[in-house]
PDB file of C-alpha atoms in Angstrom:
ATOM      1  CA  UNK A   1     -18.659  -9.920  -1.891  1.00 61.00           C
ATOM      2  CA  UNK A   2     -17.972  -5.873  -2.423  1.00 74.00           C
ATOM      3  CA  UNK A   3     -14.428  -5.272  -1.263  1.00 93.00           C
ATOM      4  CA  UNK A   4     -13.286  -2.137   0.146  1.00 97.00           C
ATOM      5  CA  UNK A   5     -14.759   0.710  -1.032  1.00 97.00           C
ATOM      6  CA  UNK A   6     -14.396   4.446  -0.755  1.00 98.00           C
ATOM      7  CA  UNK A   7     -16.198   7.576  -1.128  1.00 98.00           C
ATOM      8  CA  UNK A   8     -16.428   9.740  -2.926  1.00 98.00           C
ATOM      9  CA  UNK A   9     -14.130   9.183  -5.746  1.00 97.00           C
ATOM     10  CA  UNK A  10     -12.806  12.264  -6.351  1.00 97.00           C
ATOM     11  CA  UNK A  11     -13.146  15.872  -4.292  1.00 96.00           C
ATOM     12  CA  UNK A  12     -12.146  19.546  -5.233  1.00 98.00           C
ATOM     13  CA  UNK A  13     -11.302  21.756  -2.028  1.00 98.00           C
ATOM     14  CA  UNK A  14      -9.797  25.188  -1.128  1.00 98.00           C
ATOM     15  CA  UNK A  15      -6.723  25.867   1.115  1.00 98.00           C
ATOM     16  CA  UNK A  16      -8.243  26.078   4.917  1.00 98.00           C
ATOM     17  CA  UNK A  17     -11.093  23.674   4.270  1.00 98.00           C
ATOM     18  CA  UNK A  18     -12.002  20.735   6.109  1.00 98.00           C
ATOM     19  CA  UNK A  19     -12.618  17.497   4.312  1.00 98.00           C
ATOM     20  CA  UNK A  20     -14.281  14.052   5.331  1.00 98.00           C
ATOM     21  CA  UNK A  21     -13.229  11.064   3.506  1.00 98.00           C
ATOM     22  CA  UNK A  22     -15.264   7.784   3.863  1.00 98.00           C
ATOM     23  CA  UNK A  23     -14.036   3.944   3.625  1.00 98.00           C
ATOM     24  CA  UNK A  24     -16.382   0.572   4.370  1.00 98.00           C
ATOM     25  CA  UNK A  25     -14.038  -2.235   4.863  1.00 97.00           C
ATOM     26  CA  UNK A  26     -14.082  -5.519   2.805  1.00 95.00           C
ATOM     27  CA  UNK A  27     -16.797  -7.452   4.365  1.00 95.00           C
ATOM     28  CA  UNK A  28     -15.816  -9.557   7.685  1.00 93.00           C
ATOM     29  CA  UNK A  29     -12.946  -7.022   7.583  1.00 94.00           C
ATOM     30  CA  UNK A  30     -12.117  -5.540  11.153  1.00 95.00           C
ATOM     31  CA  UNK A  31      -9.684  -3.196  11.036  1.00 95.00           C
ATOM     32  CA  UNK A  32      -9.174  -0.003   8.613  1.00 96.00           C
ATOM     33  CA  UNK A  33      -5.997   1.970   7.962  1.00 96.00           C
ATOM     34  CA  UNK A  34      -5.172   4.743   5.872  1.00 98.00           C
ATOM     35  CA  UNK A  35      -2.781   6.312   3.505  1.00 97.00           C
ATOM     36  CA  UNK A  36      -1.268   8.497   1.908  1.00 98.00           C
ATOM     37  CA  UNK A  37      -0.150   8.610  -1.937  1.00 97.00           C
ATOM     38  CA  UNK A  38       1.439  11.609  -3.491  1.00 95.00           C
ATOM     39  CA  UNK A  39       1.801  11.856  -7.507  1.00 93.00           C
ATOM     40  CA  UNK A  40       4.442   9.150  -8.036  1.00 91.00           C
ATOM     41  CA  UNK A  41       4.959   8.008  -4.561  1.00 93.00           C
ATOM     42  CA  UNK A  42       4.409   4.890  -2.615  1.00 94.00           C
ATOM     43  CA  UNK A  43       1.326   4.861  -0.211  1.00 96.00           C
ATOM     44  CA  UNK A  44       2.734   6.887   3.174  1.00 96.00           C
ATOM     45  CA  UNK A  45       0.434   5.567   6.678  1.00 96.00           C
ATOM     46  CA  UNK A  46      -1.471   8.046   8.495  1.00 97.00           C
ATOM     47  CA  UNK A  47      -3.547   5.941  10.953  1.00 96.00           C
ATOM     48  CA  UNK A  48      -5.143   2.429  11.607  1.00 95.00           C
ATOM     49  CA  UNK A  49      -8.199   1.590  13.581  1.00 96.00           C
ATOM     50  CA  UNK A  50      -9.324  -0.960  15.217  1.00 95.00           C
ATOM     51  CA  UNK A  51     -12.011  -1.720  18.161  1.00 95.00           C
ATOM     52  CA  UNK A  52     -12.967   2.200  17.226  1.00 96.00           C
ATOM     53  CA  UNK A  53      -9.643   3.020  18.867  1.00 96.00           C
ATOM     54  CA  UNK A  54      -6.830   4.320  16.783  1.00 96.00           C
ATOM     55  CA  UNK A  55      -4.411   1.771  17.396  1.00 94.00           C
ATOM     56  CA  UNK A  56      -0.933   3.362  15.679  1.00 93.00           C
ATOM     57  CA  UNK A  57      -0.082   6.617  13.961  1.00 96.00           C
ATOM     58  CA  UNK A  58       2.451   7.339  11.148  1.00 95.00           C
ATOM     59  CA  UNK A  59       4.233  10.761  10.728  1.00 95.00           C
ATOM     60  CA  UNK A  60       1.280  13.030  10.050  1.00 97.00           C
ATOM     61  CA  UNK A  61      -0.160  16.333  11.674  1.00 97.00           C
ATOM     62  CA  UNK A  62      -3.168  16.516  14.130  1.00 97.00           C
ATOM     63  CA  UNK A  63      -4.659  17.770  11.578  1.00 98.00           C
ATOM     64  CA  UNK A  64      -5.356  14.597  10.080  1.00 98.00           C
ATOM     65  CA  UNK A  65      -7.982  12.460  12.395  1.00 98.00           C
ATOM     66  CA  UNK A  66     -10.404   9.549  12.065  1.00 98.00           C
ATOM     67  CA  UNK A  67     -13.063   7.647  13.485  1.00 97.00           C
ATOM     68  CA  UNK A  68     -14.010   4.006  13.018  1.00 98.00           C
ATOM     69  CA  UNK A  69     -17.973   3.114  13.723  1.00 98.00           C
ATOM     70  CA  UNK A  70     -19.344   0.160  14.733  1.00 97.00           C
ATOM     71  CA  UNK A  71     -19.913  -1.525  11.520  1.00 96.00           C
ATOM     72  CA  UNK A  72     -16.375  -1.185  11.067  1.00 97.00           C
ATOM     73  CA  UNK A  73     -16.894   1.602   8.671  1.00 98.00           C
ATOM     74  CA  UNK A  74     -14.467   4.560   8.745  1.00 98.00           C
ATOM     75  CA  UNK A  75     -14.102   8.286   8.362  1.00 98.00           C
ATOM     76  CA  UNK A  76     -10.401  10.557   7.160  1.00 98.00           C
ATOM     77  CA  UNK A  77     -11.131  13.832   7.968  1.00 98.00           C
ATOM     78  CA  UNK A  78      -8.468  16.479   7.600  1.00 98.00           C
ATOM     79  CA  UNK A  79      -8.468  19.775   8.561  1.00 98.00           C
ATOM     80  CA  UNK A  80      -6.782  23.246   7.363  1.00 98.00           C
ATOM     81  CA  UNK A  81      -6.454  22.292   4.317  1.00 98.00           C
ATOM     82  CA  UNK A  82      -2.883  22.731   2.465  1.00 98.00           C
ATOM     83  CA  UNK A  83      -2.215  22.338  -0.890  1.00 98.00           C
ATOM     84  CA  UNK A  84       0.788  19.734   0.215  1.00 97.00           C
ATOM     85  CA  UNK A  85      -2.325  17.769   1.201  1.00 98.00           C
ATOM     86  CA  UNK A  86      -3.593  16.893  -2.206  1.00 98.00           C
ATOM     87  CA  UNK A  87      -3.333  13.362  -2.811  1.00 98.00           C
ATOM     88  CA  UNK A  88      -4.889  10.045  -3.556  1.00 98.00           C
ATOM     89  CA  UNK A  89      -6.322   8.657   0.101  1.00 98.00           C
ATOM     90  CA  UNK A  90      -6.458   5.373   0.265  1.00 98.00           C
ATOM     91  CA  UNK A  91      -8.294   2.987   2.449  1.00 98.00           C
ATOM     92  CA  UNK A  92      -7.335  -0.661   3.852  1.00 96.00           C
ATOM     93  CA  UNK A  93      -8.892  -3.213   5.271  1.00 96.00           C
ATOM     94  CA  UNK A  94      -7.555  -6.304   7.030  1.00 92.00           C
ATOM     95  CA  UNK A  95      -8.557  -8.374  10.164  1.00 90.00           C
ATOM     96  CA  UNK A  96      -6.800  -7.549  12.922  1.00 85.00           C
ATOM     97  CA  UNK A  97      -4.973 -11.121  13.952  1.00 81.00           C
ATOM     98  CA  UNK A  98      -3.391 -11.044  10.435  1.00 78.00           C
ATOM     99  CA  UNK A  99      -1.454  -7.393  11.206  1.00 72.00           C
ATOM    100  CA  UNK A 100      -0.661  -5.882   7.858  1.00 73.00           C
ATOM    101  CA  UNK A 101      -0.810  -9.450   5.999  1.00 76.00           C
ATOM    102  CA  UNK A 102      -4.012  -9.948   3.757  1.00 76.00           C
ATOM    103  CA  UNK A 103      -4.372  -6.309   3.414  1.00 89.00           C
ATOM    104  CA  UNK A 104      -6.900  -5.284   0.843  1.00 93.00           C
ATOM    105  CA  UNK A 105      -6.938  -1.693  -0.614  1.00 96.00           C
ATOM    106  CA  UNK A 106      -9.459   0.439  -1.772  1.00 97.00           C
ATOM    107  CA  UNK A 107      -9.497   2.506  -5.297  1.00 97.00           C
ATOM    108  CA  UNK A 108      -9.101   5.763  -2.962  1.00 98.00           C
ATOM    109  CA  UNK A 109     -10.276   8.979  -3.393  1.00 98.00           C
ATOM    110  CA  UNK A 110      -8.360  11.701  -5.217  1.00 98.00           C
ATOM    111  CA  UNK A 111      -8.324  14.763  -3.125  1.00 98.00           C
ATOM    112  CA  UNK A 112      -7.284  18.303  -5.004  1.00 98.00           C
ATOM    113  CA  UNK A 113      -6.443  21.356  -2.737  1.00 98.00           C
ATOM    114  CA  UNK A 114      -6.697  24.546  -4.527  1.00 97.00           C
TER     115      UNK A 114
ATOM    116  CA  UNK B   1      14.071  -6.997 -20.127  1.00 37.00           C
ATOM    117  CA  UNK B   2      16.130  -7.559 -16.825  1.00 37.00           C
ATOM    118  CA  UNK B   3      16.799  -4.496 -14.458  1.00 36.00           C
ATOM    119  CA  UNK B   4      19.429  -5.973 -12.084  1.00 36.00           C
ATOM    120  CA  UNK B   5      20.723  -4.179  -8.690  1.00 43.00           C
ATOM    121  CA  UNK B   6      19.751  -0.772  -8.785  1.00 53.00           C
ATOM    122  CA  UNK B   7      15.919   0.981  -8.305  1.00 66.00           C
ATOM    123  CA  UNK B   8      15.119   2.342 -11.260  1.00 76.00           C
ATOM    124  CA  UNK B   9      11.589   3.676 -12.079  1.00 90.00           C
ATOM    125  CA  UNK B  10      10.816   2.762 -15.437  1.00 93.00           C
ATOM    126  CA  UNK B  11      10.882  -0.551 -17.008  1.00 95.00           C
ATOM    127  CA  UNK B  12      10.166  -1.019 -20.648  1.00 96.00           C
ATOM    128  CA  UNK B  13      10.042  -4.866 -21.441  1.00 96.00           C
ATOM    129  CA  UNK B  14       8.834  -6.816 -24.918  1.00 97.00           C
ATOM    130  CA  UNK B  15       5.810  -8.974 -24.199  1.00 97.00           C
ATOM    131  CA  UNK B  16       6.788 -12.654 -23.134  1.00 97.00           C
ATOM    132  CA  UNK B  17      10.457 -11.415 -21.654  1.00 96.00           C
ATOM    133  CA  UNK B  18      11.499 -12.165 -18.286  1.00 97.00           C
ATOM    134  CA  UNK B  19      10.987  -8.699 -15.889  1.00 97.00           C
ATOM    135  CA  UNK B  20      13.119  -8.063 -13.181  1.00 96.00           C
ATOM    136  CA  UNK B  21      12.029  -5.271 -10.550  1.00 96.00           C
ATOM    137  CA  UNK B  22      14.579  -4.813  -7.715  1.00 94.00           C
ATOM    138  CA  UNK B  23      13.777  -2.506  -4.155  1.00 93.00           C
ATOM    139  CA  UNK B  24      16.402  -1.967  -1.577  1.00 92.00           C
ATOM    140  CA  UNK B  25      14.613  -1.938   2.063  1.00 89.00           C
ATOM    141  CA  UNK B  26      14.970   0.169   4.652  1.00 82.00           C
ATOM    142  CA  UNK B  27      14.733  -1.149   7.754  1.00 88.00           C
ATOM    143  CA  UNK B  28      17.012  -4.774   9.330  1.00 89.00           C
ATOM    144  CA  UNK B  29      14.275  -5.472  11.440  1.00 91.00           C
ATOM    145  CA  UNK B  30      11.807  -5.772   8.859  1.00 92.00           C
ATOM    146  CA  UNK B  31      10.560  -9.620   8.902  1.00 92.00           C
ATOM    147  CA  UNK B  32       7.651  -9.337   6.066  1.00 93.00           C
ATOM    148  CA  UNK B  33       7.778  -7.961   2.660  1.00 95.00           C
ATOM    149  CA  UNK B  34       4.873  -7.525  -0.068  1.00 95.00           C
ATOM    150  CA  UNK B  35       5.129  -6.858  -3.680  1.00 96.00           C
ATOM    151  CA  UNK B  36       1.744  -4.880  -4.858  1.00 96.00           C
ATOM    152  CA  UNK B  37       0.718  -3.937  -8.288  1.00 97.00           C
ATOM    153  CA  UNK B  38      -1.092  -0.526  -8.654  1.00 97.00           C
ATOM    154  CA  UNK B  39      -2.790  -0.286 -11.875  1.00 96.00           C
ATOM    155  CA  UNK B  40      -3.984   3.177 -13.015  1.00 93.00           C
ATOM    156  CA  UNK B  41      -7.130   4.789 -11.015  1.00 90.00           C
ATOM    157  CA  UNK B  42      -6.950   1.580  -8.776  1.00 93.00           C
ATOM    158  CA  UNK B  43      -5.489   1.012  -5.232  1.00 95.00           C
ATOM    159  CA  UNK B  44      -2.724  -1.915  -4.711  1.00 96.00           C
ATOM    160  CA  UNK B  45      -3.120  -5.117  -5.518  1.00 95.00           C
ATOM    161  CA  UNK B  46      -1.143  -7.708  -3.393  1.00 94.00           C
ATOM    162  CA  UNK B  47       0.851 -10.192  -5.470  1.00 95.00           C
ATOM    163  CA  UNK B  48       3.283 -11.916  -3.399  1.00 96.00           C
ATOM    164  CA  UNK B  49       4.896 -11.979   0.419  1.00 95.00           C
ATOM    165  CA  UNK B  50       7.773 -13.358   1.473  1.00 96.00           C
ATOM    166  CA  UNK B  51       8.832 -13.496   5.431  1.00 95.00           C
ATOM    167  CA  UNK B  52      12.710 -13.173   6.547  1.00 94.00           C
ATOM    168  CA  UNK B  53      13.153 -16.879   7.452  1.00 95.00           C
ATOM    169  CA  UNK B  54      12.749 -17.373   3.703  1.00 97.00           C
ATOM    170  CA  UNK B  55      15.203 -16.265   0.434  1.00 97.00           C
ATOM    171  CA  UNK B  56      12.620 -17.522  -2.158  1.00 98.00           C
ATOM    172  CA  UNK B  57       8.944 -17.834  -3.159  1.00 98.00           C
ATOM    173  CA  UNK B  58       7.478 -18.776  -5.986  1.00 97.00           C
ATOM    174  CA  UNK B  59       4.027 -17.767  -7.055  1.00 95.00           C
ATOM    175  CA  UNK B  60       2.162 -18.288 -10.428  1.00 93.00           C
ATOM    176  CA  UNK B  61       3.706 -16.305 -13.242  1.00 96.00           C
ATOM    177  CA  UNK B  62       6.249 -14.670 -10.186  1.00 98.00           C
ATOM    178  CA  UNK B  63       8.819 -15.162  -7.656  1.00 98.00           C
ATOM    179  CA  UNK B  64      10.475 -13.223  -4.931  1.00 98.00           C
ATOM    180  CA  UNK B  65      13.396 -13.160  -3.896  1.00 98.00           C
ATOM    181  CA  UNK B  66      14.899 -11.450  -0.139  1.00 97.00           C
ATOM    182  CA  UNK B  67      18.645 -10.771   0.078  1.00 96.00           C
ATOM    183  CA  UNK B  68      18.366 -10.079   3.545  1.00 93.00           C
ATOM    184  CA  UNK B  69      22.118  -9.226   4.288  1.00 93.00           C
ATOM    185  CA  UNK B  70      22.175  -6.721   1.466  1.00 93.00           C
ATOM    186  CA  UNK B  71      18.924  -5.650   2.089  1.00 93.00           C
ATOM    187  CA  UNK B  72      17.244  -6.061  -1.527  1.00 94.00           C
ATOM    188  CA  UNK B  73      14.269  -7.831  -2.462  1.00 95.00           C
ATOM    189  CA  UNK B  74      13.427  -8.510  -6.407  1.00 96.00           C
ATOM    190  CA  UNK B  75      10.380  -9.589  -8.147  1.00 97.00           C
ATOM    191  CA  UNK B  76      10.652 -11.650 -11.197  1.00 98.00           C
ATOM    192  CA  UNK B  77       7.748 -11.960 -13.534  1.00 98.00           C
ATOM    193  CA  UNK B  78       8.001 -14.842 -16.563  1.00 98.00           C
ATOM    194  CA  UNK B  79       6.638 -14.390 -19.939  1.00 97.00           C
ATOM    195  CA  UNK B  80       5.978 -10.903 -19.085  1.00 97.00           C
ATOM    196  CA  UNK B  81       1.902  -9.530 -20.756  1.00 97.00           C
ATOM    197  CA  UNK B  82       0.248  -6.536 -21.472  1.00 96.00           C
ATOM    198  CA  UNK B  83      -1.947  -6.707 -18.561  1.00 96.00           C
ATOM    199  CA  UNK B  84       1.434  -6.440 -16.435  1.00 97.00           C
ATOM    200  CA  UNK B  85       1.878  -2.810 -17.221  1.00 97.00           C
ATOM    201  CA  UNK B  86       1.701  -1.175 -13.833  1.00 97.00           C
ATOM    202  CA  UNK B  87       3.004   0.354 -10.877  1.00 96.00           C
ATOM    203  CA  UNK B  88       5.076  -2.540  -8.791  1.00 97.00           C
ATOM    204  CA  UNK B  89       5.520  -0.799  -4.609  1.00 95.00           C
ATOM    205  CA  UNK B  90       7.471  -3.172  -2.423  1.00 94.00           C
ATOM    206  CA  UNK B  91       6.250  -2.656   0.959  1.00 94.00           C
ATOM    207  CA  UNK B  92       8.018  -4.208   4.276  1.00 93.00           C
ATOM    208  CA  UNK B  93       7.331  -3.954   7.788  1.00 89.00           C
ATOM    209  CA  UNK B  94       8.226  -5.605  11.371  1.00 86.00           C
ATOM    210  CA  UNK B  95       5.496  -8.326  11.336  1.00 83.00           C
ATOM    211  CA  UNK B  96       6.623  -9.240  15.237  1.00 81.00           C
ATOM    212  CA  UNK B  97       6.022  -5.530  16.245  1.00 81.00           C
ATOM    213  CA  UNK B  98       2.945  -5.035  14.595  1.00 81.00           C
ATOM    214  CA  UNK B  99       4.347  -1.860  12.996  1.00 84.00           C
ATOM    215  CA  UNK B 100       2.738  -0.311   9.821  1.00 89.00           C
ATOM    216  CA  UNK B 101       3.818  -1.256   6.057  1.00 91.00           C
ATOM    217  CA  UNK B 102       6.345   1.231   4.200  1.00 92.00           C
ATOM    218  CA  UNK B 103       6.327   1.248   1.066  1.00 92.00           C
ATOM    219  CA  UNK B 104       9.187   1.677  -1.395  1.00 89.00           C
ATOM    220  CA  UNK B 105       9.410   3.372  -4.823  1.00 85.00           C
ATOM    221  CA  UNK B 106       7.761   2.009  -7.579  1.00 93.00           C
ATOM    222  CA  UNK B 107       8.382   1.024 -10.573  1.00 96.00           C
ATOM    223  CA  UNK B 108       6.750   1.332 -13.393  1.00 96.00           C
ATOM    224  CA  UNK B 109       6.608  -1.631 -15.689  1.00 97.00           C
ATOM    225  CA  UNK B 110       5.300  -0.938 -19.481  1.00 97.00           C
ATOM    226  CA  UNK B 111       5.137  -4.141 -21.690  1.00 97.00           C
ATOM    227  CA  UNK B 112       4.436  -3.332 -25.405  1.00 95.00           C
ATOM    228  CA  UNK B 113       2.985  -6.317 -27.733  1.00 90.00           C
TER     229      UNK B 113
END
């Protein structure tokens, strides 16, 4: 049983690019959230998703958006890119009845801005 | 090794000592808190929960404990091992509300042999 994984592991981008981060959920997993970690920092929310609907929001720009497919699969992508964004991204994936209990991370993907 | 009351980020401990790791919580209305373990190059690893109707839990190897009205939760590990040596995040949220986790500041925890 593969838990969560993310893709890809690691990404190199320039100030004012856009980049697309991708997460599949532990399997029977519904819901998908996403986060934040600066160097030496706990994990900050951005967004979760749920029924392809994003269902809350932490303290982040529009420039950060997502998208949850039907296979419960899900996309980060982020916009403008500043150098304040580089970070590791991490993915989680829970069911939805259990809230933020049983939540299972992924390795996340280490994102440099240039 | 015991680190008692305050946050503090670094934890040096000899293997098979007692660890203490303390977090001080944000938030009254929190009624759920996590300790996870983030290893290098990997994402957090849940270890132990503990809801507000409860001061203790004990787990294998670990126990938390909630002071809820000084807001301070600590995570004990016995006969500390190498394979502790991580990142420990306390995490809390309002369970009732639905609201997202937020995390604290870790700790790092280095146990030499």
């Amino acid at each position: 049983d593969a838990g969560v994984t993310q893709s890809p592991t690691h990404l190199i981008k320039t100030r004012g690019q856009q980049v697309t981060l991708r997460c599949s959920p532990k399997s029977g997993h519904d819901t998908v959230s996403w986060y934040q970690q600066a160097l030496g920092q706990g994990p900050q929310f951005i967004f979760q998703y749920y029924e392809e609907e994003e269902r809350q929001r932490g303290n982040f720009p529009d420039r950060f958006s997502g998208h949850q497919f039907p296979n419960y699969s899900s996309e980060l992508n982020v916009n403008a890119l500043l150098l304040g964004d580089s970070a590791l991204y991490l993915c989680a994936s829970s069911l939805f009845e259990y809230r933020e209990e049983k939540l299972f991370f992924g390795s996340g993907t280490q994102l440099s801005v240039l | 090794g015991e680190n008692v009351g305050l946050h503090l980020p670094t934890l040096s401990v000899q293997e098979g000592d007692n660890s203490i790791i303390n977090c001080a919580y944000s938030n009254s209305a929190s009624d759920y808190f996590i300790w996870y373990k983030q290893e290098s190059g990997k994402g957090p690893q849940f270890i132990i929960d503990i809801r507000s109707n409860m001061d203790k839990r004990q787990g294998q190897r670990v126990t938390v404990l909630l002071n809820k009205t000084v807001k301070h939760l600590s995570l004990q590990i016995a006969a500390t091992q190498p394979g502790d040596s991580a990142v420990y995040f306390c995490a809390e949220n309002n369970a009732q509300a639905g609201t997202a986790l937020i995390f604290g500041k870790g700790t790092t925890l280095s146990v030499s042999s």
